mmCIF file of C-alpha atoms in Angstrom:
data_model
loop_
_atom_site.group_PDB
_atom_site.id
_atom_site.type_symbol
_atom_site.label_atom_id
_atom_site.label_comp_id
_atom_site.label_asym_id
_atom_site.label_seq_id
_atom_site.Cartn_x
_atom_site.Cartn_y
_atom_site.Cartn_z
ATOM 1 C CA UNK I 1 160.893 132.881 223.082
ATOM 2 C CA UNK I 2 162.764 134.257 220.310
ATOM 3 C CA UNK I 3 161.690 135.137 216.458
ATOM 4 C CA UNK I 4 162.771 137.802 214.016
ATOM 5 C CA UNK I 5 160.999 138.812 210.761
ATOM 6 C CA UNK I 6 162.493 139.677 207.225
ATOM 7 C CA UNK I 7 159.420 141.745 205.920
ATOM 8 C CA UNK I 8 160.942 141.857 202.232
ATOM 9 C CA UNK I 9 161.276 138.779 200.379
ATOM 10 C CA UNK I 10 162.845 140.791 197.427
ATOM 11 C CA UNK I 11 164.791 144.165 197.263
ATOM 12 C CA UNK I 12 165.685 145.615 193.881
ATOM 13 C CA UNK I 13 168.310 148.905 194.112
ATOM 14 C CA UNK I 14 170.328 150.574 191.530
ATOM 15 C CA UNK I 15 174.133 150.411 191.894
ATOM 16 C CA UNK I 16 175.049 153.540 193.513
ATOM 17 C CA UNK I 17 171.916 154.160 195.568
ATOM 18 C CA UNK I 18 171.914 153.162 199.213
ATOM 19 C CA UNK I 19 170.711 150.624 200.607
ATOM 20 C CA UNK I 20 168.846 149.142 203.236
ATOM 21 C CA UNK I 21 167.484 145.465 204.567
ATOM 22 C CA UNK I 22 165.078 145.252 206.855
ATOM 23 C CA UNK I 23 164.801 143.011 209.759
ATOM 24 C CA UNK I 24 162.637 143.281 213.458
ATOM 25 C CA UNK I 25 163.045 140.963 216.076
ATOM 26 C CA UNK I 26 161.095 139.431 219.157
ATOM 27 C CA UNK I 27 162.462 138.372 222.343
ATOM 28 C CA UNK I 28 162.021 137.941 225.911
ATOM 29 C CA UNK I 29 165.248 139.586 227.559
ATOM 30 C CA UNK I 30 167.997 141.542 225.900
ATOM 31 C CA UNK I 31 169.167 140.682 222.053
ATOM 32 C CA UNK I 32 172.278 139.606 220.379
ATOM 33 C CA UNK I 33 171.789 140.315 216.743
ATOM 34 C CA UNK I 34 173.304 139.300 213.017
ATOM 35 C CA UNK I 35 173.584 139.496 209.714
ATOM 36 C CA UNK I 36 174.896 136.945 207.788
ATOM 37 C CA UNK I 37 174.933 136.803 203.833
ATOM 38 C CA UNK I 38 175.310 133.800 201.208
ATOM 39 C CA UNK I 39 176.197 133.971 197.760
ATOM 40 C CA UNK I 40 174.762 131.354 195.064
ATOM 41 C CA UNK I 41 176.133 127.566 195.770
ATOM 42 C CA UNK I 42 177.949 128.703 199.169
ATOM 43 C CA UNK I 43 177.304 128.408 202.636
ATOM 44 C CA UNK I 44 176.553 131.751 204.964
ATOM 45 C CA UNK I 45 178.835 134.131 205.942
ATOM 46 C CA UNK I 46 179.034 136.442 209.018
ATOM 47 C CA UNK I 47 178.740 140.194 208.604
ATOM 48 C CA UNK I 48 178.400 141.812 211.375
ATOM 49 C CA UNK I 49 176.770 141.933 215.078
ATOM 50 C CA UNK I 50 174.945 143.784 218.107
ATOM 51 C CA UNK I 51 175.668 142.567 221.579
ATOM 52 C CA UNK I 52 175.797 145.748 223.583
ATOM 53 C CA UNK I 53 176.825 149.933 223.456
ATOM 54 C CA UNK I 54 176.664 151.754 219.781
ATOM 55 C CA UNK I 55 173.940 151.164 218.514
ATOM 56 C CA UNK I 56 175.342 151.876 214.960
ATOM 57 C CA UNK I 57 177.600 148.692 214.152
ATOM 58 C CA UNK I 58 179.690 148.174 211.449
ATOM 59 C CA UNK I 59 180.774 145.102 209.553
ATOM 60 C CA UNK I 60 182.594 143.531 206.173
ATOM 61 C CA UNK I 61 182.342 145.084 202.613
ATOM 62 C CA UNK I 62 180.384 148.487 204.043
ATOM 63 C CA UNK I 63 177.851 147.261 205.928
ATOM 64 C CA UNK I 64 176.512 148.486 208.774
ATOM 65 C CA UNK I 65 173.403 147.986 210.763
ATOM 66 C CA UNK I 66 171.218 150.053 213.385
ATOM 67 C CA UNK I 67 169.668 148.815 216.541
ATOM 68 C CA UNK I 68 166.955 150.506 217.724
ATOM 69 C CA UNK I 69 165.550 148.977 220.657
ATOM 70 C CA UNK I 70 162.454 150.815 220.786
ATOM 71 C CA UNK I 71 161.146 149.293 217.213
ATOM 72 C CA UNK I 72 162.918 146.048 218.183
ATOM 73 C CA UNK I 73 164.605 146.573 214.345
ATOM 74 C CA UNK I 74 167.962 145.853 212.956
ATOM 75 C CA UNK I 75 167.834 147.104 209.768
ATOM 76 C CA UNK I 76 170.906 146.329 207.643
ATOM 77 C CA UNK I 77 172.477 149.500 205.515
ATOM 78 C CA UNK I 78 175.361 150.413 202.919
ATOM 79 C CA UNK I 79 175.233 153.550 201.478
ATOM 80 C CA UNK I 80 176.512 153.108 198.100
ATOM 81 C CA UNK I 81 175.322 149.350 196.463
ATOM 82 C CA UNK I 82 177.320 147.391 194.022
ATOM 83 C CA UNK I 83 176.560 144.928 192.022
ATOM 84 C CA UNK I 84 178.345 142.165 193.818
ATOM 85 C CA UNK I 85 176.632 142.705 196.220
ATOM 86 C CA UNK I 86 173.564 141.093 195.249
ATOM 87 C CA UNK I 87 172.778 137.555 197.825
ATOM 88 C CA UNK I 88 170.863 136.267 200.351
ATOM 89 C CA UNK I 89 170.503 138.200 203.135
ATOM 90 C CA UNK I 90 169.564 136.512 206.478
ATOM 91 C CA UNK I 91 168.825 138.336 210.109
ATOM 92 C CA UNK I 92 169.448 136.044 213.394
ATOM 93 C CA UNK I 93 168.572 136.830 216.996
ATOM 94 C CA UNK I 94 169.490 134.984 219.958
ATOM 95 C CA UNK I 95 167.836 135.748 223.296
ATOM 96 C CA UNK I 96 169.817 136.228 226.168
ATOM 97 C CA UNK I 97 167.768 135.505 228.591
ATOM 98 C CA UNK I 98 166.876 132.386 226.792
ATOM 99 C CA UNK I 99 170.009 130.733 227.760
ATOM 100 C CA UNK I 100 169.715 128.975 224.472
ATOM 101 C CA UNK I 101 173.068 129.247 222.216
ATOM 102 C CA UNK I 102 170.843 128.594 219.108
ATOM 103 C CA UNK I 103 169.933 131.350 216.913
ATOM 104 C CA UNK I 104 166.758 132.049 215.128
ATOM 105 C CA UNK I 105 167.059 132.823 211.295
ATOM 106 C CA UNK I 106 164.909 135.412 209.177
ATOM 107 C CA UNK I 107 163.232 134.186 206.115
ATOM 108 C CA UNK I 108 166.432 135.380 204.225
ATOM 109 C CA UNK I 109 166.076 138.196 201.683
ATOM 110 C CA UNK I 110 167.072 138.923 198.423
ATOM 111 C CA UNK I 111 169.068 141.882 197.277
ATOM 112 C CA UNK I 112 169.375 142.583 193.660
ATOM 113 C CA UNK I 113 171.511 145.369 192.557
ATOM 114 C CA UNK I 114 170.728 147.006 189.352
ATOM 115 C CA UNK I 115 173.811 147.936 186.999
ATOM 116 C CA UNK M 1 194.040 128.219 208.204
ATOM 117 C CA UNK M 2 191.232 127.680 210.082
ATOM 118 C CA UNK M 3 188.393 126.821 208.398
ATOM 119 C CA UNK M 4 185.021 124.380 207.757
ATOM 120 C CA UNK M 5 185.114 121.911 205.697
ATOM 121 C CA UNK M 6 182.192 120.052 204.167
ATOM 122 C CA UNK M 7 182.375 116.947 201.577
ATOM 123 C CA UNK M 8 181.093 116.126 199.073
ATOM 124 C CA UNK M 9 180.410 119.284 197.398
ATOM 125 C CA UNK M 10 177.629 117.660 195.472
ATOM 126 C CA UNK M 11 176.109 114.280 195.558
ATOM 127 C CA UNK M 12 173.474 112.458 193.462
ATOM 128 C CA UNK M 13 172.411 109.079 195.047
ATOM 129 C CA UNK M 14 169.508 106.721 194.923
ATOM 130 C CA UNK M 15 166.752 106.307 196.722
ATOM 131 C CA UNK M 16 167.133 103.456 199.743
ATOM 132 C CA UNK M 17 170.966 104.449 199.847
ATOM 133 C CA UNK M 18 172.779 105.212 203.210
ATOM 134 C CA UNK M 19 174.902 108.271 202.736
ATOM 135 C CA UNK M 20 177.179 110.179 205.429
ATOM 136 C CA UNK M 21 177.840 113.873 204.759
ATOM 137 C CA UNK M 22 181.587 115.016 206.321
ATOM 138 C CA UNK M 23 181.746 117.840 208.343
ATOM 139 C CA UNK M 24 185.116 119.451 210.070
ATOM 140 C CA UNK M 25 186.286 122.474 211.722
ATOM 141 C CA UNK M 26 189.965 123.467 212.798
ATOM 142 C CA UNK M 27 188.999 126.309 214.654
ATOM 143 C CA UNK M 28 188.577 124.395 218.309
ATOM 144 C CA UNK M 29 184.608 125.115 218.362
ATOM 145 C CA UNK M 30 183.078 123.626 220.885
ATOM 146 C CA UNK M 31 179.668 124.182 219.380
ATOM 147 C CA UNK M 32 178.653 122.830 215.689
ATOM 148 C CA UNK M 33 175.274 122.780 213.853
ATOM 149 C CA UNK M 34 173.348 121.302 210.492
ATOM 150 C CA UNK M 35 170.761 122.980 208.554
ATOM 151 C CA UNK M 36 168.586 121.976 205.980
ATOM 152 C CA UNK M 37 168.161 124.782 203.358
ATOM 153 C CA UNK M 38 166.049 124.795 199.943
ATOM 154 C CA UNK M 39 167.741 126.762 197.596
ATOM 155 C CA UNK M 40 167.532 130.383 197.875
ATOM 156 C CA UNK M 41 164.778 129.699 200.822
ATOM 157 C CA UNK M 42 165.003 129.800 204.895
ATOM 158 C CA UNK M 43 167.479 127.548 206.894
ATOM 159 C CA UNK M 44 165.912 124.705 209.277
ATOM 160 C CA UNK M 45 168.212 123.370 212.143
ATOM 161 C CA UNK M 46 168.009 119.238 212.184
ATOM 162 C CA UNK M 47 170.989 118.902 214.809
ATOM 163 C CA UNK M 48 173.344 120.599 216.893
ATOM 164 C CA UNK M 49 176.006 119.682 219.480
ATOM 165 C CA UNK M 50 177.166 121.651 222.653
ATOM 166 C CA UNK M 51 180.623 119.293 222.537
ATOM 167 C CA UNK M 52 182.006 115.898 222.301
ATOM 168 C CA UNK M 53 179.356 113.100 222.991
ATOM 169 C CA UNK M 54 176.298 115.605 223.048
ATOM 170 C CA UNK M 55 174.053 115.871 220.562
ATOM 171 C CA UNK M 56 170.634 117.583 219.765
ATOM 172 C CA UNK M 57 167.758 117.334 217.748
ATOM 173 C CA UNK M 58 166.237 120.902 216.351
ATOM 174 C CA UNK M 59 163.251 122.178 215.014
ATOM 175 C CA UNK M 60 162.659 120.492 212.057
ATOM 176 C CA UNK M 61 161.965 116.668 212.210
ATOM 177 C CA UNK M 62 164.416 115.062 210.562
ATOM 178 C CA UNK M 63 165.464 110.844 209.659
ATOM 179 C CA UNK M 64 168.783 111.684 209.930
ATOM 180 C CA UNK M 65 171.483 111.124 212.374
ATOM 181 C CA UNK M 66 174.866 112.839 214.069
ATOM 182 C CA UNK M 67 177.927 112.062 216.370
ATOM 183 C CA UNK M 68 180.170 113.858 217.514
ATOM 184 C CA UNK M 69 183.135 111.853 218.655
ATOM 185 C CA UNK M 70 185.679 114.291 218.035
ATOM 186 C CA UNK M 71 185.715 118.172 218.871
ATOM 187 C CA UNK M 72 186.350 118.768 214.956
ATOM 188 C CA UNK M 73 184.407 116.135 213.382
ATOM 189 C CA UNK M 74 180.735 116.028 212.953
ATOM 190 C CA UNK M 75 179.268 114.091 210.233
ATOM 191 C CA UNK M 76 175.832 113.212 209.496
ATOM 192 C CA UNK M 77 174.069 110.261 208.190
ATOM 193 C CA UNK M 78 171.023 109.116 206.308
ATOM 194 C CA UNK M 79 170.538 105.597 206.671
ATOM 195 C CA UNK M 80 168.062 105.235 203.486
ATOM 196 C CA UNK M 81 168.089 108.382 201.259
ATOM 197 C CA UNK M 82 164.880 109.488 199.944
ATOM 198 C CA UNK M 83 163.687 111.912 197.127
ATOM 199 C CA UNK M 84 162.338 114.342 199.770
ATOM 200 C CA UNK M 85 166.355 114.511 201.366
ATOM 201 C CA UNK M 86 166.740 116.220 198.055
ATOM 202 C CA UNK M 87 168.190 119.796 199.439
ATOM 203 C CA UNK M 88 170.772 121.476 200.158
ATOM 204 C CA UNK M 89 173.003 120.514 203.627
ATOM 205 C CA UNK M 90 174.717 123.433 205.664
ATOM 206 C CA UNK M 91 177.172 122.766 208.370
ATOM 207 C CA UNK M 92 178.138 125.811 210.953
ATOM 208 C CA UNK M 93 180.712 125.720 214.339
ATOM 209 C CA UNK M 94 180.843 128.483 217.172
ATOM 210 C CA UNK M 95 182.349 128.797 220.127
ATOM 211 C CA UNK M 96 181.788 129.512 223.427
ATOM 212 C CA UNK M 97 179.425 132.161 224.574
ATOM 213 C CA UNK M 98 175.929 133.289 223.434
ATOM 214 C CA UNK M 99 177.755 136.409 221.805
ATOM 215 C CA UNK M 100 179.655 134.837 219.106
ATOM 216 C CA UNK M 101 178.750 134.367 215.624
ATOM 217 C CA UNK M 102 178.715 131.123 213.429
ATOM 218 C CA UNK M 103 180.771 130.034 210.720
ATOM 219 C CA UNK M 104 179.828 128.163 208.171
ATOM 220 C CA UNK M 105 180.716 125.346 205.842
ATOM 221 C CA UNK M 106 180.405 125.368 201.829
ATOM 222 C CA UNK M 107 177.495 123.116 201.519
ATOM 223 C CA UNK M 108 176.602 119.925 200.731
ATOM 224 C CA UNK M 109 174.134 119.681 197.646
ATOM 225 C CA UNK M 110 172.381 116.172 197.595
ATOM 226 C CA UNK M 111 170.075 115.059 195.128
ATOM 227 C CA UNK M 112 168.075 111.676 196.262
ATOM 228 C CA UNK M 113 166.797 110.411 192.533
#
């Protein structure tokens, strides 16, 4: 079985100040991992992943995210927040040993970046 | 370019109405998926399909239906909207391999009145 968990419906940051989302994850065998993020009125788009090796990945607009296998997290980061970069955030897992090619969505959460 | 595509954008119907919502990749996927999503809330897959003639139901119970007769093609139908269809309608493709991310489509909006 697979599941992840968005603890934070709601962040609030001020533009300039990092930034991090948080996301933990459950799963059988070994994870693949995403972020994906959606602006108002569109659909989802892909930011970045963890399949295997560095555990520090890093994706579109200066995002990165850590993997830390020991508190099953995946925490989403950028350290200097804009504006436009308030959206939806959303965390995905997919189980390898599941065999399943369906991922499991977070809750989503919301950034909002302070002027 | 390859791309989803998803039409309409936006649709306001009555109740007892059978729409189809369009859905098309040009990206080859072999894999393609629709999710209902509230706005601003959590997404809930209601079908997914591994390739041409196969087609799944997901987690959340749904009166709608798919085909997929063509690799790039998968719409889906309501045969009599309702007010509780009222939501917002995501289509995503992939492609082979449990490693690769999804892509998704611009939304449909429907409103069932």
């Amino acid at each position: 079985a697979q599941s992840v968990a968005q603890p934070e419906d709601q962040v609030n940051v001020a533009e300039g100040n990092p930034l991090t989302v948080k996301c933990t994850y459950s799963v059988s065998g070994n994870p693949y991992l995403f972020w994906y993020v959606q602006y108002p009125n569109r659909g989802l788009q892909f930011l970045l992943k963890y399949i295997t090796g560095d555990n520090l990945v890093k994706g579109s607009y200066g995002f990165e995210a850590e993997f830390n296998k020991s508190q099953t997290s995946f925490h989403l980061k950028k350290p200097s927040a804009l504006v436009s970069d308030s959206a939806l955030y959303f965390c995905a897992v997919r189980d390898l040993s599941g065999g399943s090619y369906i991922p499991t969505f977070g809750r989503g959460t919301s950034l909002i970046v302070h002027p | 370019e390859a791309d989803i595509y998803q039409t309409p954008r936006y649709l306001v119907i009555g109740t007892g109405k059978k729409i189809t919502l369009e859905c098309s990749q040009t990206m080859g996927h072999d894999k393609m998926y629709w999710y209902q999503q509230d706005p601003g809330m959590e997404l809930h897959l209601i079908h997914y399909s591994y390739g041409v003639n196969s087609t799944e139901k997901g987690d959340l119970s749904s009166e709608s239906t798919v085909s997929r007769i063509r690799t790039e093609h998968f719409p889906l139908t309501l045969e009599s909207a309702r007010p509780s269809h009222t939501s917002q309608y995501l289509c995503a493709s992939s492609d082979a391999g449990q490693a690769n991310e999804q892509y998704f489509g611009p939304g449909t909006r429907l409103t069932v009145t």
